[in-house]
CSV table of C-alpha atoms in Angstrom, one decimal:
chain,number,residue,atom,x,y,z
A,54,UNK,CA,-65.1,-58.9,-10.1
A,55,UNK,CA,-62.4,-58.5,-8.1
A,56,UNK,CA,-58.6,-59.5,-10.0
A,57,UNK,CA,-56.6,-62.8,-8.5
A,58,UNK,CA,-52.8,-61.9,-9.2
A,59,UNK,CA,-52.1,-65.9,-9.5
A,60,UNK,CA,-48.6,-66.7,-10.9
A,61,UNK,CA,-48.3,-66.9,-14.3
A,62,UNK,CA,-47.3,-70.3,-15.7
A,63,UNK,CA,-43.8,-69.1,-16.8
A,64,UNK,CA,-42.9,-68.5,-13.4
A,65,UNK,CA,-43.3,-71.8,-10.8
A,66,UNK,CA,-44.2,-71.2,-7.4
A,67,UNK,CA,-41.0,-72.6,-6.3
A,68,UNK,CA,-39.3,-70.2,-8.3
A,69,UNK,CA,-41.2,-67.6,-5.8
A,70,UNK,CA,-41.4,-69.3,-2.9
A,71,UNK,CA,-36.7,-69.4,-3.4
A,72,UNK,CA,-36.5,-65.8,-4.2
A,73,UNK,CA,-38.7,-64.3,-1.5
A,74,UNK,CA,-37.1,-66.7,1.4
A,75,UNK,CA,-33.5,-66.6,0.2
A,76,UNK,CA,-33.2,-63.1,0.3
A,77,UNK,CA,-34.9,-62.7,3.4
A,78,UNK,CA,-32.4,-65.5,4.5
A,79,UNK,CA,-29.4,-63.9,3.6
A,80,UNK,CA,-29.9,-60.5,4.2
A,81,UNK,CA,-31.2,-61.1,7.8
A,82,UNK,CA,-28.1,-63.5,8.5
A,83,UNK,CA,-26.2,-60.6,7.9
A,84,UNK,CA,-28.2,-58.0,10.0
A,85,UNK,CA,-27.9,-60.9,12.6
A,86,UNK,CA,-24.6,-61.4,13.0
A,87,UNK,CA,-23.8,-57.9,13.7
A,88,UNK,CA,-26.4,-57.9,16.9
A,89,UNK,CA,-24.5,-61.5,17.9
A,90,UNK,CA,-21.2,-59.9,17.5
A,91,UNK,CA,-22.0,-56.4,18.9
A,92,UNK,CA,-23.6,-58.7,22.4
A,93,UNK,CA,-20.0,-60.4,22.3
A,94,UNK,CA,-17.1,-58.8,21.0
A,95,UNK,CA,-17.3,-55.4,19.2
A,96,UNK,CA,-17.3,-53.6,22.2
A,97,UNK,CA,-14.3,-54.7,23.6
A,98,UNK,CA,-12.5,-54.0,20.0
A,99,UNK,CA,-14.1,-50.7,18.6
A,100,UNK,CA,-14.6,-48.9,21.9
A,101,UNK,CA,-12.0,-50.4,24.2
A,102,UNK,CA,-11.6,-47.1,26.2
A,103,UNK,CA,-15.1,-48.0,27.7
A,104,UNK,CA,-15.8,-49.7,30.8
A,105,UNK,CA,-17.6,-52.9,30.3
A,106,UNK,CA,-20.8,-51.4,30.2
A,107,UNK,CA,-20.2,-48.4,28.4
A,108,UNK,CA,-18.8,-50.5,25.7
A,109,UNK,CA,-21.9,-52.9,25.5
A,110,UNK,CA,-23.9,-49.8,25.0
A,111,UNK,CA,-22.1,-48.3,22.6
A,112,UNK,CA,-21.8,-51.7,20.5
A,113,UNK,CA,-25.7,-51.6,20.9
A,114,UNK,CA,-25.4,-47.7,19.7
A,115,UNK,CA,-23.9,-48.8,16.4
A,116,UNK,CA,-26.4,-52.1,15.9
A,117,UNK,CA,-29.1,-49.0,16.6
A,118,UNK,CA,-27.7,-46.8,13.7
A,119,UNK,CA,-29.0,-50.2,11.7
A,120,UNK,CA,-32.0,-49.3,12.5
A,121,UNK,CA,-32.1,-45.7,12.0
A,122,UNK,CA,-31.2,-46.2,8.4
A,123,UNK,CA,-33.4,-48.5,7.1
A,124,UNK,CA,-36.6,-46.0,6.9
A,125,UNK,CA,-34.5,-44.2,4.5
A,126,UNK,CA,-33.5,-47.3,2.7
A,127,UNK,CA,-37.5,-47.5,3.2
A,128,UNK,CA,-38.1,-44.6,1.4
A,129,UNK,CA,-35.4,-44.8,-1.4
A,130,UNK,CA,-36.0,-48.0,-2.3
A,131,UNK,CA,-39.9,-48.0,-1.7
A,132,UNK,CA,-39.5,-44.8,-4.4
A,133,UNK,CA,-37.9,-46.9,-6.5
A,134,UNK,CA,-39.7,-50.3,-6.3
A,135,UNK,CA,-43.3,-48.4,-6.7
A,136,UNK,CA,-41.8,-46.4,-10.5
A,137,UNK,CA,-39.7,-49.3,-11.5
A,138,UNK,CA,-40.2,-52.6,-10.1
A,139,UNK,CA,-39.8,-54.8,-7.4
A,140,UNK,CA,-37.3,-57.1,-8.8
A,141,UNK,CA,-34.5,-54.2,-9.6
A,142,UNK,CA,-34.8,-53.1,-6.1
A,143,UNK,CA,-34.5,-56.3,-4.4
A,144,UNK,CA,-31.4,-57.1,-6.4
A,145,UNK,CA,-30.0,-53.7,-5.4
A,146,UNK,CA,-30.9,-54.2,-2.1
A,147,UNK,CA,-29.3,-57.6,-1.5
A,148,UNK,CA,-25.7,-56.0,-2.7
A,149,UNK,CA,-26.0,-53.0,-0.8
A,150,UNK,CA,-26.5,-54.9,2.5
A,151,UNK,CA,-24.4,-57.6,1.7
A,152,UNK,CA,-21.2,-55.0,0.8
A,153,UNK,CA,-21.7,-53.2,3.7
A,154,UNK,CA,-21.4,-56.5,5.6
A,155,UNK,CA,-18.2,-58.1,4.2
A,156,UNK,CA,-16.6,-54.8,4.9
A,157,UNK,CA,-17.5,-55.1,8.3
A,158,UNK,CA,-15.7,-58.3,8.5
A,159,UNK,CA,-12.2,-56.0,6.6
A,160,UNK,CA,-12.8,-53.3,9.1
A,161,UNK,CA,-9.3,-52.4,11.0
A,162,UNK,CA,-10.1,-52.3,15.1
A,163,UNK,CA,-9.4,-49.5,17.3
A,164,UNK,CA,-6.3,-50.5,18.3
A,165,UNK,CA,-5.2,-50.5,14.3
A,166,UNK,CA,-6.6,-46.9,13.2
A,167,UNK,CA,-8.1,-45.7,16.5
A,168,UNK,CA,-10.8,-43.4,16.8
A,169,UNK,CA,-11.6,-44.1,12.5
A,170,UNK,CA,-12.6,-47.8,13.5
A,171,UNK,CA,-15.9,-46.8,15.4
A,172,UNK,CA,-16.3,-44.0,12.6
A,173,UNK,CA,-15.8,-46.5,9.4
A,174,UNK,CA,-17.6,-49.0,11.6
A,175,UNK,CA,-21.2,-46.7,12.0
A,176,UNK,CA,-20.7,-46.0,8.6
A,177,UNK,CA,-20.8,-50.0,7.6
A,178,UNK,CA,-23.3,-50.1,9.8
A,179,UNK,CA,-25.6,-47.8,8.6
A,180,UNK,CA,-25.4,-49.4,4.8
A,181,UNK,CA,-26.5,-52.6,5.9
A,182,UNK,CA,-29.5,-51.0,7.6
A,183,UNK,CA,-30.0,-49.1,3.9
A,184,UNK,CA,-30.1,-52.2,2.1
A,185,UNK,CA,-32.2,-53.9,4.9
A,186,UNK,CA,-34.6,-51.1,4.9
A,187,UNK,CA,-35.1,-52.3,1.2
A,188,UNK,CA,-35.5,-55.8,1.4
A,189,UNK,CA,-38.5,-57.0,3.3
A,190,UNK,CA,-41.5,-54.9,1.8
A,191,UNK,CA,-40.3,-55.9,-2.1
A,192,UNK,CA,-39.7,-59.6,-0.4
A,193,UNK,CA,-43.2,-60.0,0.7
A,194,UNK,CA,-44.7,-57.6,-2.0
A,195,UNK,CA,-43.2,-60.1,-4.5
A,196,UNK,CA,-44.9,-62.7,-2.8
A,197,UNK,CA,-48.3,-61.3,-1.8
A,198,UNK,CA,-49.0,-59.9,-5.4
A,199,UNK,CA,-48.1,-63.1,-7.0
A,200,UNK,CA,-50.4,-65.2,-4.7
A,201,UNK,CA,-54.1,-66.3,-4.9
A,202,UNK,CA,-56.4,-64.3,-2.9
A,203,UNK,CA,-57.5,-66.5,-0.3
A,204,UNK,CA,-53.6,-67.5,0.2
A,205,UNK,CA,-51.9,-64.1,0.5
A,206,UNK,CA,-51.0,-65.0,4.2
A,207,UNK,CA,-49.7,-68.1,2.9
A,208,UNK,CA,-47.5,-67.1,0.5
A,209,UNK,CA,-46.4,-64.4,2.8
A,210,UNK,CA,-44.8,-66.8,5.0
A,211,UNK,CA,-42.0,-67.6,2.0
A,212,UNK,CA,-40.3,-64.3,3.1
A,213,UNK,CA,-41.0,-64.5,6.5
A,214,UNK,CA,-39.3,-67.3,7.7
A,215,UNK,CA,-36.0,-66.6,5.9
A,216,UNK,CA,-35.5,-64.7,8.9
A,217,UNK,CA,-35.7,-67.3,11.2
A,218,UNK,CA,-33.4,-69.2,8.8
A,219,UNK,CA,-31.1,-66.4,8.8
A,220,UNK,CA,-30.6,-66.0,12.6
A,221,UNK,CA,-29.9,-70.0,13.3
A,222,UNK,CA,-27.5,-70.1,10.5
A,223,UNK,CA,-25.5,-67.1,12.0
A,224,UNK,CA,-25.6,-68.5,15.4
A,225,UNK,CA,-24.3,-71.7,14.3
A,226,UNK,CA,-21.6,-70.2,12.5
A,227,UNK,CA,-20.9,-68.1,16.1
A,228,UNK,CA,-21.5,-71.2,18.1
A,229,UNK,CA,-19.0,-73.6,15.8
A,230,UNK,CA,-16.8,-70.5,16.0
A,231,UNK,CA,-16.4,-70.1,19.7
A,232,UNK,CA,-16.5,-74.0,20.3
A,233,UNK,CA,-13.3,-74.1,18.1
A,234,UNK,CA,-11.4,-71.2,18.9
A,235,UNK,CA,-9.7,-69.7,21.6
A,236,UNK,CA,-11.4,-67.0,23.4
A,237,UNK,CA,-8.1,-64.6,21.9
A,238,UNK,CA,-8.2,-66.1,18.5
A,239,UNK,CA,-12.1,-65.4,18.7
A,240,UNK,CA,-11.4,-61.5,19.4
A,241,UNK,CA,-8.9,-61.7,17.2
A,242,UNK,CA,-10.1,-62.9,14.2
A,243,UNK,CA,-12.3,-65.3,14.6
A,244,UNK,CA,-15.4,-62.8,15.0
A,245,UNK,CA,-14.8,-61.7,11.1
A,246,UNK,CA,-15.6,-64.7,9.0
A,247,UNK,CA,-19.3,-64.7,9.2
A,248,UNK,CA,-18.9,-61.4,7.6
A,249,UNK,CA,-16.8,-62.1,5.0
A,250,UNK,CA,-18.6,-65.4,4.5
A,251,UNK,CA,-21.6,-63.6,3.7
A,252,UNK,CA,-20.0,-62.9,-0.5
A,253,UNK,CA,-20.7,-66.4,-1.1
A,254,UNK,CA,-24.2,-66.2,0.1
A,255,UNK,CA,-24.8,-63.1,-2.2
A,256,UNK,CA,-23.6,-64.9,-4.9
A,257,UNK,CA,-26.7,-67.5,-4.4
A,258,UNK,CA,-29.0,-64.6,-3.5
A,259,UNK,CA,-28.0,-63.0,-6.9
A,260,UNK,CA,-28.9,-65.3,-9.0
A,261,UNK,CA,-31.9,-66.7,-7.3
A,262,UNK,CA,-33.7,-63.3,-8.0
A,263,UNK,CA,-32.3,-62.4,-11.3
A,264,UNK,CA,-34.6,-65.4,-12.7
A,265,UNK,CA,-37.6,-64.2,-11.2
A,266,UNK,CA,-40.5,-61.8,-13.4
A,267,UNK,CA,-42.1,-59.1,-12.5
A,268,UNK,CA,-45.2,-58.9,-10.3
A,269,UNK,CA,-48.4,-58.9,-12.2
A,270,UNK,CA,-49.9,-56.8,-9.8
A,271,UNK,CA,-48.0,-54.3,-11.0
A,272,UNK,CA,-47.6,-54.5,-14.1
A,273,UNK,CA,-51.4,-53.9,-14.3
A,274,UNK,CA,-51.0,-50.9,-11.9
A,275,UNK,CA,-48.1,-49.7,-14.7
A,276,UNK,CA,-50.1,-50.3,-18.1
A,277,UNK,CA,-53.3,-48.6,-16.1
A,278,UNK,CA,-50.9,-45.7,-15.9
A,279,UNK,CA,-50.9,-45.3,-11.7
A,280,UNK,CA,-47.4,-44.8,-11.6
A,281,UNK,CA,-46.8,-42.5,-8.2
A,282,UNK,CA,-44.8,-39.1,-9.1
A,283,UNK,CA,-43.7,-39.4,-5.5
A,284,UNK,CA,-44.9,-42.0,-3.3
A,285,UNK,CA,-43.7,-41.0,0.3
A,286,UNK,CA,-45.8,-38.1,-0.6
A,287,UNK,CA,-48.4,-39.7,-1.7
A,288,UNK,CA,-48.9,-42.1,1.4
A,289,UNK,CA,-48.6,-39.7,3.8
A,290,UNK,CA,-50.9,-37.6,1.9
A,291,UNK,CA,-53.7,-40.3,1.2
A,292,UNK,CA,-53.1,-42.6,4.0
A,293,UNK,CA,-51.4,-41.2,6.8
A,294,UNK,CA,-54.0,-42.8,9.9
A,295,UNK,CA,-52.9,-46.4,8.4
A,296,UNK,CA,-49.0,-45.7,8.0
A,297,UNK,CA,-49.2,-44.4,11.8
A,298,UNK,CA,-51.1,-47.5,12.9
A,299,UNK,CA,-49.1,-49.8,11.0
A,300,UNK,CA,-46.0,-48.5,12.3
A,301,UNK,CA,-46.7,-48.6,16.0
A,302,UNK,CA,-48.4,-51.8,15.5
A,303,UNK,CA,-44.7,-53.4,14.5
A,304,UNK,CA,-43.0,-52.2,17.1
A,305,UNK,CA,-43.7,-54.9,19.3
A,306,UNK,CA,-42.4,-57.4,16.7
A,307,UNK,CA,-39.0,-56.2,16.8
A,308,UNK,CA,-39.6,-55.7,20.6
A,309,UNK,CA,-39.9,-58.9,21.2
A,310,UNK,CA,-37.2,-60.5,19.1
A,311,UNK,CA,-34.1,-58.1,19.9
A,312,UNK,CA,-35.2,-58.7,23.4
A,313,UNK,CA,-34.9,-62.2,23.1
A,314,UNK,CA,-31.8,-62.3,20.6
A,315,UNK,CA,-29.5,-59.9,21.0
A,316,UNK,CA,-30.2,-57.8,24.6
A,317,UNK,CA,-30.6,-61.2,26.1
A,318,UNK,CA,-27.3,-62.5,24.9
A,319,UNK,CA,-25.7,-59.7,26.5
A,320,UNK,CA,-27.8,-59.7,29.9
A,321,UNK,CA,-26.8,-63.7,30.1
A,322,UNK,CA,-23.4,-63.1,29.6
A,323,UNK,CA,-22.5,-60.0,31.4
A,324,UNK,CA,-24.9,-59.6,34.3
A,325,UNK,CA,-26.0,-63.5,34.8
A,326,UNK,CA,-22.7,-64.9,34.0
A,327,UNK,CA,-23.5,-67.7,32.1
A,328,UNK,CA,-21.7,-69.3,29.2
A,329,UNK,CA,-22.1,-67.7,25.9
A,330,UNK,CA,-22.4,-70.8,23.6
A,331,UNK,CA,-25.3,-72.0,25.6
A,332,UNK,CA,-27.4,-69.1,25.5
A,333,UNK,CA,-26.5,-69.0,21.8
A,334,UNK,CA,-27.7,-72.5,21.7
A,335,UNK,CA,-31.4,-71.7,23.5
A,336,UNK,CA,-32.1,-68.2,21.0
A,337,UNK,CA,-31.3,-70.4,18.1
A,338,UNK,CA,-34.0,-73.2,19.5
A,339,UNK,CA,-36.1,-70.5,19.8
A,340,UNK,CA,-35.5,-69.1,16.4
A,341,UNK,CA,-35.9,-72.6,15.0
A,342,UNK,CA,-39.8,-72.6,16.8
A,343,UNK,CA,-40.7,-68.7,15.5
A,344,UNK,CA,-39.2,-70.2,11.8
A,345,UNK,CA,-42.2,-73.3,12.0
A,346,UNK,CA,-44.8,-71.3,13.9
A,347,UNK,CA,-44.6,-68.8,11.3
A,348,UNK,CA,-46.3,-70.4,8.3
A,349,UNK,CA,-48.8,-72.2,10.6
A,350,UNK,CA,-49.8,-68.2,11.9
A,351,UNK,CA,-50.1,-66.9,8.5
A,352,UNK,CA,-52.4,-70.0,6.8
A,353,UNK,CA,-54.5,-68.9,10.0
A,354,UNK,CA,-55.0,-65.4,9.2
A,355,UNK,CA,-56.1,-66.3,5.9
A,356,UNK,CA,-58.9,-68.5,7.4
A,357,UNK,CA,-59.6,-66.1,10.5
A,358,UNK,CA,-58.5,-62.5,9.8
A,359,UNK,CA,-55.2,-60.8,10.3
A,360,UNK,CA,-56.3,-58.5,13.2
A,361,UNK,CA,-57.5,-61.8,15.0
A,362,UNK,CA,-54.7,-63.2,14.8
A,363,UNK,CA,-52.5,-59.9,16.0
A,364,UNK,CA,-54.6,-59.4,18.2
A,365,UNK,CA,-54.2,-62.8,20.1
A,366,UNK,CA,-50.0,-62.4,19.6
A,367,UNK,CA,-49.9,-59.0,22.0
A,368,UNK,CA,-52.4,-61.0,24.5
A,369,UNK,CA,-50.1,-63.8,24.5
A,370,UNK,CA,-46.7,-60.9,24.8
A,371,UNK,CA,-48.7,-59.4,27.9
A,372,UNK,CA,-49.1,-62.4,29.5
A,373,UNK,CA,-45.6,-63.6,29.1
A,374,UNK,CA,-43.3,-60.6,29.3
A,375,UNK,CA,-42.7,-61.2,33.3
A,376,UNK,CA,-42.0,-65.6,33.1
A,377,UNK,CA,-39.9,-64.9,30.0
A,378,UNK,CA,-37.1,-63.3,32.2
A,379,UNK,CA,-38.1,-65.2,35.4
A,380,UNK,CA,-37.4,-68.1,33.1
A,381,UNK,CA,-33.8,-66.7,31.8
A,382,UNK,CA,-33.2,-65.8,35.5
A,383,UNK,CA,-33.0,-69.3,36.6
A,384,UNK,CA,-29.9,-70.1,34.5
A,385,UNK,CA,-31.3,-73.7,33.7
A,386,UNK,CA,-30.6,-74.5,29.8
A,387,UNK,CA,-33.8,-75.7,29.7
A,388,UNK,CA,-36.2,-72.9,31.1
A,389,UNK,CA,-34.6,-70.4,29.2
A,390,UNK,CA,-35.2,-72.4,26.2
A,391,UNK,CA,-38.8,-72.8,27.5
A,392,UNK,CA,-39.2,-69.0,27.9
A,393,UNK,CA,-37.2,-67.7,24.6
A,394,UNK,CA,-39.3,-70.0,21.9
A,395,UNK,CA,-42.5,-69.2,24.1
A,396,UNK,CA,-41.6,-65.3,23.4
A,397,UNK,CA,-40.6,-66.1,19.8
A,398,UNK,CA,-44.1,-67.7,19.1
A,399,UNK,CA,-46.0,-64.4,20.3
A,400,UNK,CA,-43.5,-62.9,17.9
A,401,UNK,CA,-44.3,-65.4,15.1
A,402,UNK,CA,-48.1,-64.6,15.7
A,403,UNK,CA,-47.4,-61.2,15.2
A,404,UNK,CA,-44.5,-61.5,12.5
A,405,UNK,CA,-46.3,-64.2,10.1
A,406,UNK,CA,-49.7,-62.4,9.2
A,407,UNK,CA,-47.9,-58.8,8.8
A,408,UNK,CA,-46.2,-60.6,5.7
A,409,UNK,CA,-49.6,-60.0,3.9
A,410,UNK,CA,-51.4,-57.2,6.5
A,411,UNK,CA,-48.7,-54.3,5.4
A,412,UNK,CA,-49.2,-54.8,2.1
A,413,UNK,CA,-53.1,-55.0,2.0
A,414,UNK,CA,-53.4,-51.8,3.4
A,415,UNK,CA,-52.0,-49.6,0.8
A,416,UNK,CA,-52.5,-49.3,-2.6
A,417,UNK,CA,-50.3,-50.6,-5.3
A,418,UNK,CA,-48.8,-47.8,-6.4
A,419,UNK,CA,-47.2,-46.6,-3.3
A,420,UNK,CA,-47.6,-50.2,-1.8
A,421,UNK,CA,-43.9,-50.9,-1.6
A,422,UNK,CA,-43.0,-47.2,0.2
A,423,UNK,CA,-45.9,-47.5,2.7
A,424,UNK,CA,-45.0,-50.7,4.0
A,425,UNK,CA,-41.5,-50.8,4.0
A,426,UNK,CA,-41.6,-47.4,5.9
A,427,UNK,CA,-44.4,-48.8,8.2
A,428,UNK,CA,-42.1,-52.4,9.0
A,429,UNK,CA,-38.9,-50.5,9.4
A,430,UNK,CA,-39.6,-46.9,11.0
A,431,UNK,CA,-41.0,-49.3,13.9
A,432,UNK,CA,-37.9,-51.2,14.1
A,433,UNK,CA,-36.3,-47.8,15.4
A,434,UNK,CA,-37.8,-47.7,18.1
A,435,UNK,CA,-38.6,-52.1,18.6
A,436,UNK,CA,-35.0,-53.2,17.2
A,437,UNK,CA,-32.8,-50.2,17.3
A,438,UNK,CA,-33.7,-48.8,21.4
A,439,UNK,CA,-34.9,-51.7,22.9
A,440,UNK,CA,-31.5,-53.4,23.8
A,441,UNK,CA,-30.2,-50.1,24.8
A,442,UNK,CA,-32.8,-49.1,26.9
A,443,UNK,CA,-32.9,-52.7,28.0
A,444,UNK,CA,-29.3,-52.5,29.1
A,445,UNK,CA,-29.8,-49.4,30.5
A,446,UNK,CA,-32.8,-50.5,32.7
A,447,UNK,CA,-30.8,-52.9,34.1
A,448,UNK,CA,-27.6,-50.9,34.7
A,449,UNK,CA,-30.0,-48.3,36.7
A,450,UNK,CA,-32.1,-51.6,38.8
A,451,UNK,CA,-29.9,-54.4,38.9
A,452,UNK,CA,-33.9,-55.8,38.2
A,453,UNK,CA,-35.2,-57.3,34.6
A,454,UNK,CA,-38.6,-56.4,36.2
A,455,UNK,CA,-38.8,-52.6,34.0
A,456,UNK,CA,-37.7,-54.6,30.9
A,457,UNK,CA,-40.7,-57.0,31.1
A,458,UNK,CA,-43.1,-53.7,32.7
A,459,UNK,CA,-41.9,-52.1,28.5
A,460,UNK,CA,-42.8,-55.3,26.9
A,461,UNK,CA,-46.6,-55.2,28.5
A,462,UNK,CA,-46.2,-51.4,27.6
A,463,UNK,CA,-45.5,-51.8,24.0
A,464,UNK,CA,-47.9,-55.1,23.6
A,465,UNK,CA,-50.9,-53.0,24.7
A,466,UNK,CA,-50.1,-50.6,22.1
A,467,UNK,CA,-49.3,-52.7,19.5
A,468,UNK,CA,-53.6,-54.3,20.5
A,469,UNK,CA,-55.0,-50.8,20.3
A,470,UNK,CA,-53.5,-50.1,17.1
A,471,UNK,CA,-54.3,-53.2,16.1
A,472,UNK,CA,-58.0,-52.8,17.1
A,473,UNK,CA,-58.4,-49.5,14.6
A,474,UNK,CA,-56.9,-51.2,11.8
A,475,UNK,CA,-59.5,-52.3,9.2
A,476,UNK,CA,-59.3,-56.0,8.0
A,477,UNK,CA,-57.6,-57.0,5.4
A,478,UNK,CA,-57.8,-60.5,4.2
A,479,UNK,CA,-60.7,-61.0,1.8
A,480,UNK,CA,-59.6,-57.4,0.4
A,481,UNK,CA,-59.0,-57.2,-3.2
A,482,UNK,CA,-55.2,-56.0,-4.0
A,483,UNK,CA,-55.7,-54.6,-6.9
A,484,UNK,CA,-58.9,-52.1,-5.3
A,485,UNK,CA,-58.5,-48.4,-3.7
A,486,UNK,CA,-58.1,-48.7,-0.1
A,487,UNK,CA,-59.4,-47.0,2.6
A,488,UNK,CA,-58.0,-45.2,5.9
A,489,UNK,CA,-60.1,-46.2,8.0
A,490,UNK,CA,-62.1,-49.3,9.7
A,491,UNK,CA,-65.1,-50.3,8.3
């Protein structure tokens, strides 16, 4: 018979349910703020011998370098968490992002140190993208090898709206910021204490998770002795068709939501001329809707199927990639809140039943590596290019008409790999998985 990995009694389900979303919470609040601040100021302070545009896409450059670490923080911490735990890890991965953001909010400007501020500022950068690259598999593995069986989905969904937490509490803390302070005080030093408030949120974050057990998933998979030598290896050996699947599945995911987020901040602002706070205003409605969509999405694909429910999120991206910016092209306050929350719930559809998908594909032992590495080496390409290429697009046509043309492009791939990917939800956890549909 098949094992349930329920929750033991010594550790409540709301003692889960805080650890998995504040995390999550915290650490995307601080991946957040950087894309916010790179859309509205870090251009004009770390690369001020840019033009305009240059400097946007430079800004972007750096928020990409994010994204370029965090399949090695992937693979270091996913090495880790699959021979030692997944509570060490996430620990360690909560400091590392969180140093490497308060040091962002220290960092001299160009104008102090010159050409050293872009250089210390990539290198910032790139730690909070190692930390990142840690958090979300352990997150959801904590939570998906604690649930019930039939509730993995559920219990996915702790993790996975922490993000959408994250991002409205970093806008409000831009929004209050840029209401109160003069556009100079702002550039100044306004733009720094989101970072540095971001130590008192670690603090919380801390010791949330230092009260929380181990998985019993695997500590079953450790006292059976299938403890990986090297799991990278061993996933790439033994399960390379899913990792490739999963991976390109994602990248719509991160498509979708930097689109909306952060390149759309920069398009309203720079090319549309319209006010800043506003459009802050409409992403953060929009991340409110993705953060309540989320949960309803992944109790779904516990009922229906996670590749239904996938499935049905890349239809619904096709089908709105060209009134999403037909909708921010008006400049109304509210159409582009219509078209931004619209976007974020074919995100949410996508987003919420990954929290238990990734994880059901691999086996435990090299569980944490395979999809950590699947969920970030797709934000490369989703999180890290998109605004840039986005920017570019637009620099090149004067047209948002290519940008919504790459979202249909990356939504039909995300359905055909999608479609090969086997299903998932009545699967056993604990059982040997195989690559390939059934």
């Amino acid at each position: 018979m098949p094992t349930t990995a329920a929750p033991p009694a010594a550790v409540p389900r709301s003692r889960i349910a805080a650890a998995t979303f504040i995390g999550t919470a915290i650490e995307f609040y601080d991946f957040y703020i950087y894309g916010t601040a790179a859309a509205l100021v870090l251009g004009h302070l770390f690369f001020p011998t840019f033009s305009a545009l240059a400097g946007t896409l430079a800004a972007f450059a750096t928020f990409g370098v994010g994204f370029v670490a965090r399949p090695v923080g992937a693979v270091v911490f996913g090495h880790f968490g699959d021979r030692i735990g997944r509570k060490t890890m996430l620990i360690v991965s909560l400091l590392t992002m969180g140093t490497g953001t308060v040091a962002i909010g220290l960092l001299p400007t160009y104008e102090t140190i010159g050409i050293g501020a872009p250089v210390l500022l990539v290198l910032c950068r790139f730690l909070q993208g190692f930390g990142l690259g840690g958090e979300w598999g352990g997150a959801v593995l904590l939570a998906t090898e604690y649930a019930p069986e039939n509730r993995r989905g559920l219990w996915s969904s702790f993790p996975q709206v922490g993000p959408a937490v994250g991002f409205v509490v970093a806008g409000t803390a831009f929004l209050v910021l840029g209401g109160t302070l003069s556009d100079a005080a702002f550039e100044s030093w306004g733009w720094r204490v989101p970072f540095l408030a971001s130590a008192l949120l670690l603090v919380v974050g801390f010791y949330v998770r230092m009260k929380i057990a181990e998985t019993p998933v695997f500590e079953k998979a450790m006292r059976e002795h299938e403890k990986s030598k090297a799991p990278i290896v061993e996933v790439i050996k033994r399960q390379p068709r899913t990792l490739v699947l999963a991976t390109c599945s994602f990248i719509l995911a991160h498509t979708l939501f930097y689109t909306i987020t952060t390149f759309s901040l920069s398009y309203g602002t720079e090319v549309l001329d319209l006010d800043k706070n506003m459009l802050i205003v409409c992403s953060m409605i929009a991340a409110a809707v993705m953060g309540v969509a989320t949960p309803v999405f992944a109790v779904l694909s516990d009922r229906v199927g996670r590749r239904r429910v996938c499935l049905g999120a890349a239809g619904l991206a096709v089908v709105w990639a060209f009134p999403l910016f037909g909708l921010i092209n008006t400049g109304h306050p509210l159409l582009i809140g219509i078209g931004m929350s619209v976007g974020m719930i074919a995100f949410a559809a996508l987003f919420a039943p990954m929290g238990a998908f990734l994880p059901e594909l691999f086996a435990t032992r090299y569980r944490y590596t395979g999809s950590s590495v699947a969920y970030n080496a797709s934000s490369i390409v989703g999180g890290g290019l998109s605004p840039i290429l986005a920017t570019q697009m637009i620099a090149s046509t004067g047209s948002s008409l290519p940008i919504s043309a790459y979202l249909v492009l990356i939504a039909l791939i995300c359905a055909v790999c999608v479609w090969f990917m086997r299903e998932t939800h009545t699967a056993d956890m604990t059982g040997e998985p195989v690559d390939s549909r059934p």
